[in-house]
GROMACS .gro file of C-alpha atoms in nm:
model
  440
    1UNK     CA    1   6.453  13.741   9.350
    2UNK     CA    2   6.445  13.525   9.024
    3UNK     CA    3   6.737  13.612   8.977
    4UNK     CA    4   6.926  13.498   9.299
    5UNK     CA    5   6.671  13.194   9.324
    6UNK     CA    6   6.859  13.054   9.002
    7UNK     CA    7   7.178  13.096   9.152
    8UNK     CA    8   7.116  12.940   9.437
    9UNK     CA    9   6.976  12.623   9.302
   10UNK     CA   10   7.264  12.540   9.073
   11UNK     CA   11   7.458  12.538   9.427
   12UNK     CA   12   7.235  12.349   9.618
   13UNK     CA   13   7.235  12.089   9.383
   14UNK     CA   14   7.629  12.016   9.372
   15UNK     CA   15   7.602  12.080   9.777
   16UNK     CA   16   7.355  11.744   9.739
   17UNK     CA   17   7.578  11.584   9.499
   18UNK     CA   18   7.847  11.636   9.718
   19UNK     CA   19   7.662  11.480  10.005
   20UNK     CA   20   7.533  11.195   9.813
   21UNK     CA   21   7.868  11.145   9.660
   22UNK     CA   22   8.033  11.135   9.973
   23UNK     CA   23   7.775  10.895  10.156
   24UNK     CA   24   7.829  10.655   9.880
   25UNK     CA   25   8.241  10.665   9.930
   26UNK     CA   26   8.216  10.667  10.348
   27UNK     CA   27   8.386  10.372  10.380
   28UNK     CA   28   8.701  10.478  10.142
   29UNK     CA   29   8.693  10.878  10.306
   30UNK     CA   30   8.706  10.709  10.624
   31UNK     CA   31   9.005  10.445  10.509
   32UNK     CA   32   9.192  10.776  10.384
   33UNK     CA   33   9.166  10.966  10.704
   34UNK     CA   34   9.286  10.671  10.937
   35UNK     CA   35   9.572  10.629  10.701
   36UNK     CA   36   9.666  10.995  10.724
   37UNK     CA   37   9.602  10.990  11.085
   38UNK     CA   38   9.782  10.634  11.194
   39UNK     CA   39  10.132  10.721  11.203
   40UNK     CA   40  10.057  11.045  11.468
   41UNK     CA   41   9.879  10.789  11.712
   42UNK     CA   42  10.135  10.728  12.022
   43UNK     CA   43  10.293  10.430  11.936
   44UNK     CA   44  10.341  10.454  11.581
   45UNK     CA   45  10.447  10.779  11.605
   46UNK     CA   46  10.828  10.640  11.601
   47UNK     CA   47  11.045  10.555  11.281
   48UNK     CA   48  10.999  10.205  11.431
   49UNK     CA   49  10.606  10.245  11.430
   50UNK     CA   50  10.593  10.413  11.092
   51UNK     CA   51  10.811  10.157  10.910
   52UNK     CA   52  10.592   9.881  11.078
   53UNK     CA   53  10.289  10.048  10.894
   54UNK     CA   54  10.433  10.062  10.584
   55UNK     CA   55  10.523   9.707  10.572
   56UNK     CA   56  10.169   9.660  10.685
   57UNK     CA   57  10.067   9.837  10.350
   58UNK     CA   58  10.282   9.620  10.116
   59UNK     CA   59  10.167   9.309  10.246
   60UNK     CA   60   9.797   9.465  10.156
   61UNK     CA   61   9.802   9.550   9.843
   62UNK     CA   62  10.032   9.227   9.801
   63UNK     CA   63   9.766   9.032   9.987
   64UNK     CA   64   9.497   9.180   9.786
   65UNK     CA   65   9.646   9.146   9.462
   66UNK     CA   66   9.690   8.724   9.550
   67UNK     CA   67   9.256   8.755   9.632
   68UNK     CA   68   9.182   8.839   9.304
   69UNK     CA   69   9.318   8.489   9.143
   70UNK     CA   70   9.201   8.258   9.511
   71UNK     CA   71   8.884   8.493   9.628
   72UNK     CA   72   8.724   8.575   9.307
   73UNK     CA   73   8.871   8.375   9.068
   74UNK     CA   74   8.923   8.053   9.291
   75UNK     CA   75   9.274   7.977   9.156
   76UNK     CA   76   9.505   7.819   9.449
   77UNK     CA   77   9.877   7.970   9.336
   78UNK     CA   78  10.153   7.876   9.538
   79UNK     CA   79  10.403   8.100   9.305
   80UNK     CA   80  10.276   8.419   9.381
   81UNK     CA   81  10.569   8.596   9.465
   82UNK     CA   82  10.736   8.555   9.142
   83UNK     CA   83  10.530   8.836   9.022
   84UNK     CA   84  10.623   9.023   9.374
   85UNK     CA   85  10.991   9.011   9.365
   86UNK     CA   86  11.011   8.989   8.975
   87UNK     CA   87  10.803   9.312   8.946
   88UNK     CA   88  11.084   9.487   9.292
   89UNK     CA   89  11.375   9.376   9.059
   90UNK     CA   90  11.226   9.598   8.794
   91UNK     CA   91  11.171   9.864   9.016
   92UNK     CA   92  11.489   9.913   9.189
   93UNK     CA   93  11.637   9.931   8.832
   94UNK     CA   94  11.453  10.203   8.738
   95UNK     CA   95  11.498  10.374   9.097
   96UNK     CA   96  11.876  10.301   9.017
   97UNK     CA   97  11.836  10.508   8.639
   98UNK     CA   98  11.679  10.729   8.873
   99UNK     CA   99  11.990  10.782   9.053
  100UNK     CA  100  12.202  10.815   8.787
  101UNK     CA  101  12.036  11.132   8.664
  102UNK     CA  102  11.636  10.980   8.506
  103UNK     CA  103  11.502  11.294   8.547
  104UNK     CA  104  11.152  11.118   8.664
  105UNK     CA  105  11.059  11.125   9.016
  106UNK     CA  106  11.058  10.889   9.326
  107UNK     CA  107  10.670  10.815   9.348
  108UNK     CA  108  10.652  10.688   8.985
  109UNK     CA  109  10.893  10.369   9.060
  110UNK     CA  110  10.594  10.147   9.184
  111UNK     CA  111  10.455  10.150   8.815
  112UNK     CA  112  10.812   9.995   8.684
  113UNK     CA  113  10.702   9.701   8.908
  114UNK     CA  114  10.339   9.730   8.802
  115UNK     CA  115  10.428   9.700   8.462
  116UNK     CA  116  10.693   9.416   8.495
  117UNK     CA  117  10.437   9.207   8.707
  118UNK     CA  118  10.144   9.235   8.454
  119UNK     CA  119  10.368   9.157   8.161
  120UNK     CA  120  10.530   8.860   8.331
  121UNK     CA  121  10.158   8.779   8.468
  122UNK     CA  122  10.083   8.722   8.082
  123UNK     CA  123  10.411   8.538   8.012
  124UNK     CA  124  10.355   8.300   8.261
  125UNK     CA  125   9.953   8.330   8.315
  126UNK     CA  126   9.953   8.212   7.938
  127UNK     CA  127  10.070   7.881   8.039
  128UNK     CA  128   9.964   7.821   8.406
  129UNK     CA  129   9.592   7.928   8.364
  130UNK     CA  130   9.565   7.673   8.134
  131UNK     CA  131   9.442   7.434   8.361
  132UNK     CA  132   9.247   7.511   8.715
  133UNK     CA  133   9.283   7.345   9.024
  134UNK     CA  134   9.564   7.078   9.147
  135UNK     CA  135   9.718   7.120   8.845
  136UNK     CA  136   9.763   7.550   8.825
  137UNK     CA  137   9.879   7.495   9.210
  138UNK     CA  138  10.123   7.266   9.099
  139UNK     CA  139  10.237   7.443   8.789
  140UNK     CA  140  10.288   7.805   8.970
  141UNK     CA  141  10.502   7.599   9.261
  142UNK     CA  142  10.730   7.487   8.968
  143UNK     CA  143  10.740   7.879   8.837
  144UNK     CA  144  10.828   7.969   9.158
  145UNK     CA  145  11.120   7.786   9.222
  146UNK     CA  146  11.253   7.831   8.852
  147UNK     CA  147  11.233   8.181   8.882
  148UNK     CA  148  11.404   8.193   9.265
  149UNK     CA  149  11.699   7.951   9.084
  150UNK     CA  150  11.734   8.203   8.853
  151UNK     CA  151  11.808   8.484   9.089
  152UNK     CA  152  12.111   8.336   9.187
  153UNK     CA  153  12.181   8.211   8.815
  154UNK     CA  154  12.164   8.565   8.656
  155UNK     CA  155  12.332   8.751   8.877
  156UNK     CA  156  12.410   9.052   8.663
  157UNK     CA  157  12.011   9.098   8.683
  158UNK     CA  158  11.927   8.982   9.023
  159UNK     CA  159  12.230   9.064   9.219
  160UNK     CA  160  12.267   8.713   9.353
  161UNK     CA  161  12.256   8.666   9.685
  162UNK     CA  162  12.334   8.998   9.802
  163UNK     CA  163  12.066   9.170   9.585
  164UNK     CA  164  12.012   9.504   9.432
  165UNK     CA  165  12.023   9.797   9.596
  166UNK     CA  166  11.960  10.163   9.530
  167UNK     CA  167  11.912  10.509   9.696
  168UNK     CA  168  11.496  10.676   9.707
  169UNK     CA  169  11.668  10.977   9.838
  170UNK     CA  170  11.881  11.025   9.513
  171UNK     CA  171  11.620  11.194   9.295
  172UNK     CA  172  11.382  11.529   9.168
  173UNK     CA  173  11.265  11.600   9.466
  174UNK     CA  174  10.856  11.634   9.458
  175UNK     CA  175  10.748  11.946   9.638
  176UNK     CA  176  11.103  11.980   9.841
  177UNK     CA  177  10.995  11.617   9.959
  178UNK     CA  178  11.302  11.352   9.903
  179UNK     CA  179  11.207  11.045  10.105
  180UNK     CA  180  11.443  11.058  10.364
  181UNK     CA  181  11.195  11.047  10.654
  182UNK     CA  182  11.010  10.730  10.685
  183UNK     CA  183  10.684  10.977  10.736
  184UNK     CA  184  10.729  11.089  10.363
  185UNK     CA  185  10.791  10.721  10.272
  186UNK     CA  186  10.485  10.603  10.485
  187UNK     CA  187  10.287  10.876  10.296
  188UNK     CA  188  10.358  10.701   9.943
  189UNK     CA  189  10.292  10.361  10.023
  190UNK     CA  190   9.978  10.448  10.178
  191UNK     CA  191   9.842  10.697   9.892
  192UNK     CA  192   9.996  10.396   9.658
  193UNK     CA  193   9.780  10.141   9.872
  194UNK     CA  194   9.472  10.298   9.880
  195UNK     CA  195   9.488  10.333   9.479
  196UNK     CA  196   9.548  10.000   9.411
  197UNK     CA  197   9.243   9.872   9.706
  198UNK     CA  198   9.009  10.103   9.515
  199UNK     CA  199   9.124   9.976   9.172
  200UNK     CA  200   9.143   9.621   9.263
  201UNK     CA  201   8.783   9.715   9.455
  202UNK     CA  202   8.656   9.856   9.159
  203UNK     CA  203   8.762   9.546   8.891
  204UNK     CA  204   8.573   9.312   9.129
  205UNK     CA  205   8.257   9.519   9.044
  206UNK     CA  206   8.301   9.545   8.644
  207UNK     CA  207   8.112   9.281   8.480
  208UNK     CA  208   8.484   9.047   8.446
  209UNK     CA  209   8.509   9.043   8.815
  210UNK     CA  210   8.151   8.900   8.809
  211UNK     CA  211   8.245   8.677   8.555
  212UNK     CA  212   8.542   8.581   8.779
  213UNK     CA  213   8.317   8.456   9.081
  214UNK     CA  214   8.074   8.261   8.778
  215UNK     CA  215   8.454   8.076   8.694
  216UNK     CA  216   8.543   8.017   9.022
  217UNK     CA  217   8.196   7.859   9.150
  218UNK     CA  218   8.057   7.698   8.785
  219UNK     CA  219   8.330   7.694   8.548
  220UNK     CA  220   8.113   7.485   8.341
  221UNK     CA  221   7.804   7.624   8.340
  222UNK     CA  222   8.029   7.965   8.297
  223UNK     CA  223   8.166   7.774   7.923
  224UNK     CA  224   7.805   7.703   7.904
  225UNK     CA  225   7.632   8.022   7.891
  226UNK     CA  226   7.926   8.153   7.654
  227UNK     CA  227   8.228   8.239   7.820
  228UNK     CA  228   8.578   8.096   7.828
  229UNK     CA  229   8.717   8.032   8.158
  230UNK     CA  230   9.120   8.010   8.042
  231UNK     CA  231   9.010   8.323   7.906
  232UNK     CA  232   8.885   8.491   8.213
  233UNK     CA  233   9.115   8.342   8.434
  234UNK     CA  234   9.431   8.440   8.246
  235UNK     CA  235   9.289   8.779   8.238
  236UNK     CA  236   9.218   8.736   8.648
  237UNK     CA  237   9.646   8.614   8.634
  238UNK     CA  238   9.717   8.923   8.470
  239UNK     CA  239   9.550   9.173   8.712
  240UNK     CA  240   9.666   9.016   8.976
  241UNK     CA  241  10.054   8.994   8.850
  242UNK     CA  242  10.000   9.346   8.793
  243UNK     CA  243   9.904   9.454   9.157
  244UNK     CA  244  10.151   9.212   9.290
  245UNK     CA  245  10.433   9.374   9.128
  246UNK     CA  246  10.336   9.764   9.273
  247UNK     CA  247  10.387   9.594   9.550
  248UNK     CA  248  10.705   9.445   9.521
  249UNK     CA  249  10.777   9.810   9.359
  250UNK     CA  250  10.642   9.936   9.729
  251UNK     CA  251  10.911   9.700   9.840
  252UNK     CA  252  11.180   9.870   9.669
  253UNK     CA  253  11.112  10.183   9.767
  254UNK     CA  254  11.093  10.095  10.166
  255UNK     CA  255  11.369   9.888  10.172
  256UNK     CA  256  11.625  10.034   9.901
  257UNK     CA  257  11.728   9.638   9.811
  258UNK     CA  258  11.533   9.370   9.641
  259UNK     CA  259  11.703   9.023   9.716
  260UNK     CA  260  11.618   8.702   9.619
  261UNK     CA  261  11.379   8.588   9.917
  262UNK     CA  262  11.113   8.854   9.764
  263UNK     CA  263  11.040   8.592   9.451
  264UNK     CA  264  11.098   8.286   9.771
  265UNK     CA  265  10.835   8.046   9.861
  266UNK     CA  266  10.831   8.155  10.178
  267UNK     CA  267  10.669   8.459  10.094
  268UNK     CA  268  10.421   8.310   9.851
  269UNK     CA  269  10.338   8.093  10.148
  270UNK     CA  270  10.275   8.416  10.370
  271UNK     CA  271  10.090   8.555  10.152
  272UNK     CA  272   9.861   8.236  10.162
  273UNK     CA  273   9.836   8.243  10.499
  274UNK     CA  274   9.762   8.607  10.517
  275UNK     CA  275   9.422   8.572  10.324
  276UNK     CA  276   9.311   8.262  10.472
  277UNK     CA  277   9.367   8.431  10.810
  278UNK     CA  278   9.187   8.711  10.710
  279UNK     CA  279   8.952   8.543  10.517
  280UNK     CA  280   8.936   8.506  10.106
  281UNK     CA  281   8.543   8.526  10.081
  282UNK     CA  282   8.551   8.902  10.155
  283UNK     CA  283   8.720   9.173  10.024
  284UNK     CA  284   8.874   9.316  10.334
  285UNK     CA  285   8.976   9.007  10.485
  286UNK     CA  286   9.293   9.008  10.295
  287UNK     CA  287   9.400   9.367  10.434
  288UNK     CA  288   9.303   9.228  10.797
  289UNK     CA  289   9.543   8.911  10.712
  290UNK     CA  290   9.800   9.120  10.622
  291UNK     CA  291   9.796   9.358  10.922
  292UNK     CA  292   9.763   9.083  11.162
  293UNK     CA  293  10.022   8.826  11.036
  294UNK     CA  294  10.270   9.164  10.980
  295UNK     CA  295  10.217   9.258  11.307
  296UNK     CA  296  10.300   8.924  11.461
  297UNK     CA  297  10.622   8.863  11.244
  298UNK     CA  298  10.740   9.193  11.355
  299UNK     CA  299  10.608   9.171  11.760
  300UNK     CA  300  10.715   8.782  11.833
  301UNK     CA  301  11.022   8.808  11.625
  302UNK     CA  302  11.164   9.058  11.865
  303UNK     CA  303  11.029   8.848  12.162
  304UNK     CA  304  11.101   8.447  12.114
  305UNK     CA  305  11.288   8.255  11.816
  306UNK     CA  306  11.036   8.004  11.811
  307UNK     CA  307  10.799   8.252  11.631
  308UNK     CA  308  10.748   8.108  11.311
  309UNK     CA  309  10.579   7.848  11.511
  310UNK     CA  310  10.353   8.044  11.691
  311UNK     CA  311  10.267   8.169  11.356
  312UNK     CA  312  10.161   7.808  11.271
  313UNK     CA  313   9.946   7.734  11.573
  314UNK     CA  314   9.772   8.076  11.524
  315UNK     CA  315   9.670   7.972  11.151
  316UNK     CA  316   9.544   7.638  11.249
  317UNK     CA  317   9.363   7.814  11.518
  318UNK     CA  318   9.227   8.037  11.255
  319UNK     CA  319   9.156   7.751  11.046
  320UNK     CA  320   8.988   7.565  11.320
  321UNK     CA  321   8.749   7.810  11.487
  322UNK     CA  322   8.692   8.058  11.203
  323UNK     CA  323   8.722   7.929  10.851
  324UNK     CA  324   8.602   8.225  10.714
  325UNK     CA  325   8.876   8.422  10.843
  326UNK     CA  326   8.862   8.685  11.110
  327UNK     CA  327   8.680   8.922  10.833
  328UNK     CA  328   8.403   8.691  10.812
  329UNK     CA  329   8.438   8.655  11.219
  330UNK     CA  330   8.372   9.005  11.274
  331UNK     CA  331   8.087   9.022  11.033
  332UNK     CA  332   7.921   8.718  11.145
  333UNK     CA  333   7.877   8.940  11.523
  334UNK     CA  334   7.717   9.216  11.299
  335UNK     CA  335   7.368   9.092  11.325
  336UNK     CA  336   7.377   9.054  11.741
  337UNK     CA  337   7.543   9.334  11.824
  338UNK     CA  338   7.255   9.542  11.902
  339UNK     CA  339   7.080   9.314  12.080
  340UNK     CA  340   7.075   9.347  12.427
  341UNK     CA  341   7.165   8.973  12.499
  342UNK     CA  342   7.565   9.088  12.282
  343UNK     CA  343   7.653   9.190  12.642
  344UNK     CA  344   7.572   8.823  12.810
  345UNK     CA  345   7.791   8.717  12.456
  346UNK     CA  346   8.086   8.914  12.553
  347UNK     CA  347   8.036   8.790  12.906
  348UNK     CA  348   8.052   8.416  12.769
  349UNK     CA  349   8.345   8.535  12.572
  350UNK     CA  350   8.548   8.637  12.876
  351UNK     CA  351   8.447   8.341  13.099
  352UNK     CA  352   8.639   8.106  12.806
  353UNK     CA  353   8.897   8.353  12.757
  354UNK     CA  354   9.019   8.307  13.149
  355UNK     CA  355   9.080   7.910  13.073
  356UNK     CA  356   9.219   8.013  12.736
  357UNK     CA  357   9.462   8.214  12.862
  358UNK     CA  358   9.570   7.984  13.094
  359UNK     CA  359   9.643   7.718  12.867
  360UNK     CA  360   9.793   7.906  12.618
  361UNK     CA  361  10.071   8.049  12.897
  362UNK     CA  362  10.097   7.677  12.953
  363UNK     CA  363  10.191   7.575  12.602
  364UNK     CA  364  10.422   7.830  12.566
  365UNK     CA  365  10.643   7.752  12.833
  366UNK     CA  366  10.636   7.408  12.691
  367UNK     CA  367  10.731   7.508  12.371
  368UNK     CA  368  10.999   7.794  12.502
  369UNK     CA  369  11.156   7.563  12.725
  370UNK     CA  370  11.193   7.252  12.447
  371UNK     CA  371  11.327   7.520  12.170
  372UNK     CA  372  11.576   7.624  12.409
  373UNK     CA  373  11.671   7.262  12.505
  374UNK     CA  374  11.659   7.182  12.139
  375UNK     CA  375  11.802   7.402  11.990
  376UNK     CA  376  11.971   7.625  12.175
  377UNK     CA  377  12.141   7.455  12.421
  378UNK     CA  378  12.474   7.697  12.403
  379UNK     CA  379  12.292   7.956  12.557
  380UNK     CA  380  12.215   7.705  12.892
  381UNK     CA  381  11.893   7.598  13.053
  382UNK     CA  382  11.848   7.893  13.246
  383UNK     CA  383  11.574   8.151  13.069
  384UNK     CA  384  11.327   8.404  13.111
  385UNK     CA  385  10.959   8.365  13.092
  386UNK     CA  386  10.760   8.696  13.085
  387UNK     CA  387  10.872   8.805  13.379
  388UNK     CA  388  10.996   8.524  13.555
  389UNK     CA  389  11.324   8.318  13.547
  390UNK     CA  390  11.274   7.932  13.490
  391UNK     CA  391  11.510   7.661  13.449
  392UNK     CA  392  11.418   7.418  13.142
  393UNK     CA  393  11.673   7.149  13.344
  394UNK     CA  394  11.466   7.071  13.676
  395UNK     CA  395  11.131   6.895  13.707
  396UNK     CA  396  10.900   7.182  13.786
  397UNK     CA  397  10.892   7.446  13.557
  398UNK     CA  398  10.724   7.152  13.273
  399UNK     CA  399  10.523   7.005  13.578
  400UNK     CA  400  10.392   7.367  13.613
  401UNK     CA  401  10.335   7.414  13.256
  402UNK     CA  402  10.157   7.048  13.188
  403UNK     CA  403   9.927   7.148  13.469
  404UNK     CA  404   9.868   7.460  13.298
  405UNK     CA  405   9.823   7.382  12.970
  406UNK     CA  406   9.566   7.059  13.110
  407UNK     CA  407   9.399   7.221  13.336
  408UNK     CA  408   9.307   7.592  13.129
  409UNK     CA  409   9.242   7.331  12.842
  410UNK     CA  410   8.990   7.130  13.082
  411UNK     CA  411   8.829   7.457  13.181
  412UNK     CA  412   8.788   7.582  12.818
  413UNK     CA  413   8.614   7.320  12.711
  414UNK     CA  414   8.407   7.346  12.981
  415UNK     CA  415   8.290   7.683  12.876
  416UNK     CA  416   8.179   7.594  12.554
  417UNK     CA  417   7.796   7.516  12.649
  418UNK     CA  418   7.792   7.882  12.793
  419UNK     CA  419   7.910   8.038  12.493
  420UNK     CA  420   7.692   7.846  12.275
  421UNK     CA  421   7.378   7.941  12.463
  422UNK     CA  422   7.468   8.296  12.493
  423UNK     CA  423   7.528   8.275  12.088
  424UNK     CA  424   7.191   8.132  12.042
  425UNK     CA  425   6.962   8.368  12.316
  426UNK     CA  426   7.154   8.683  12.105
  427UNK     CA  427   7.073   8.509  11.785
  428UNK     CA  428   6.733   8.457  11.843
  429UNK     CA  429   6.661   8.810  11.948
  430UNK     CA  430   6.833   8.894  11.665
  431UNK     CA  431   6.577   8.725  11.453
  432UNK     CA  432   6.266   8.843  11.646
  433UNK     CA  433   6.387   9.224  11.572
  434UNK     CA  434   6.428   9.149  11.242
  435UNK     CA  435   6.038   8.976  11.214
  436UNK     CA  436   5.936   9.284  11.415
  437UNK     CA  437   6.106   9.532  11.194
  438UNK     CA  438   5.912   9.403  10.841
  439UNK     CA  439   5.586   9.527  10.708
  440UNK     CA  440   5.301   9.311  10.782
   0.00000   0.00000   0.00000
């Protein structure tokens, strides 16, 4: 009995650890079983679907990667594609030795563009993390366009304007797996994404990543205590160059071309808006950002050509009624939402959102019917509106749409007070379960 008793405790014990262990790591087991599980789900169960997750993966680990220097380290860069398209270039090269008989496989390429972002994150990080503020903003804008002139200047690098292009399916194949389903390339950007999260997770936590939030909100009292903050924010640069360039080697591998416009300002600029939209004060704001703004690109592209100005009118909408981002707008309903007056909330919520609606169907008919006027005036004045047919040339269809968009606008105001005391009765029962809940 002794005898079994000792061999059953050894197992019990790593049962425990097991449990413990995988209590602690919930949140990431569950993040790996909805990526294994998301393209299956009807609707992303197409090639269409599955590429539309994998783009939403690059632009997290890309958006993720530009947190580290404006989240943690408070460092505003408006160059940080460079490090993006710079560190794709580098991969597609090496996916092109690939091709040409490397005898290394597929899945490795994102490191070539891990490696040429962190080395090119000290090259430049030397020099722009110098200085904080106005003047690292400024200096990475200049970076940024020197380095997009020079992908048309050294072509025999960057391709020019028609790129560089190469072939993921021409290589060892890993396990009879070649990449020449976007399933199996889905598969490797998410496995890729989730490494880099936890890793960039993970640096956030080590005593430098603490060091990185003392820089951004005391950089003098930081110096004071004993630590340099060009030091810390150069090594900040350099992480983040890193992760930005497995992304752009992510890129590569979806795309099979790196062109100029992935080292544009365009795409530093998306980037920015992707973790203010999500919010920078949390760590998965970012990855919501990127998701969202993805998804949008992808969904009103397809539906209107005025879509880069929705985009615009979403983020000041963002900007406007949740500055913290929608991360911090979700969490901020995580204190009410077991309180029985979160139903008269989402009540209040639906009561605005009728008004809402209404003026936003308003404003954009306004803006359809002016961008086809505008701009598109080959194509005549006669269009369709969701499912209606409207002519931009006669009186009514912007009579219509001023009413609309004055009236729902009215309305919506109106339903502010009701939100606001819903808010406040679920906030204060909030508070009295919490003064309930602690030991007198």
């Amino acid at each position: 009995m002794n005898e079994t008793r000792a061999v059953a405790t050894p197992s019990t014990a790593s049962s425990g650890t097991a449990i413990r262990w995988a209590s602690r790591q919930k949140h990431w087991l569950a993040a790996a079983l909805l990526l294994l599980a998301l393209p299956h789900v009807p609707g992303l169960n197409s090639d269409f679907g599955r590429s539309l997750l994998s783009q939403m993966g690059i632009a997290a680990v890309f958006a993720l990667s530009f947190n580290v220097l404006l989240g943690q380290t408070g460092l505003l860069s408006f160059g940080h594609a460079v490090y993006f398209g710079l560190g794709g270039y580098a991969a597609i090269h090496f996916m092109r030795a690939i091709n040409l008989g490397l005898p290394l496989p597929i899945p490795l390429v994102p490191l070539a563009g891990a490696a040429a972002g962190l080395l090119c994150g000290v090259l430049f990080g030397s020099v722009t993390t110098r200085r904080a503020g106005t003047i690292f903003a400024l200096i990475t804008l200049g970076i940024g366009e020197l380095v997009y002139a020079a992908t048309f200047m050294l072509s025999a690098y960057f391709g020019g304007e028609e790129g560089i292009t190469a072939s993921r399916t021409h290589g060892p194949a890993v396990f009879g797996i070649d990449f020449g389903s976007q399933l199996q390339v889905y598969y490797l950007i998410a496995v890729w994404a989730l490494i880099a999260a936890i890793l960039m997770y993970a640096f956030i936590r080590t005593p430098l990543g603490r060091v990185c939030n003392a820089v951004r909100d005391n950089p003098e009292r930081a110096e004071f205590v004993g630590y340099n903050p060009q030091r810390v924010r150069f090594l900040a640069f350099s992480v983040a160059g890193l992760f930005a360039g497995l992304a752009g080697g992510l890129h590569a591998i979806n795309y099979e071309i790196v062109a100029a416009d992935s080292a544009s300002a365009l795409r530093s600029g998306t980037v920015l808006l992707m973790a203010y939209i999500g919010g920078v004060g949390r760590f998965v704001g970012p990855v919501i950002g990127a998701v969202v703004l993805t998804w949008l690109q992808v969904s009103l592209s397809g539906y209107t050509s005025a879509w880069l100005l929705y985009l615009g009118v979403f983020f000041m909408v963002t900007i406007l009624f949740a500055p913290s981002g929608l991360a911090g707008l979700i969490a901020l309903h995580g204190p009410i939402v077991r309180t029985r007056a979160f139903w008269r909330v989402l009540g209040a919520y639906a009561t605005a959102l009728v008004p809402g609606a209404v003026a936003a169907i308003g404003a954009a008919l306004m803006i359809e019917m002016s961008y086809r006027v505008s701009t598109q005036p080959e194509l005549g004045t006669r269009m369709r509106f969701a499912w209606i047919t409207v002519d931009a040339a006669s009186a009514w269809p912007w009579i219509v749409a001023a009413a609309l968009l004055a009236g729902g606008s009215y309305l919506f105001r109106k339903s502010w007070p009701i939100v606001a005391a819903a808010w406040n009765r679920a906030t204060e029962e909030s508070r009295a379960a919490v003064t309930s809940a602690q030991p007198r």
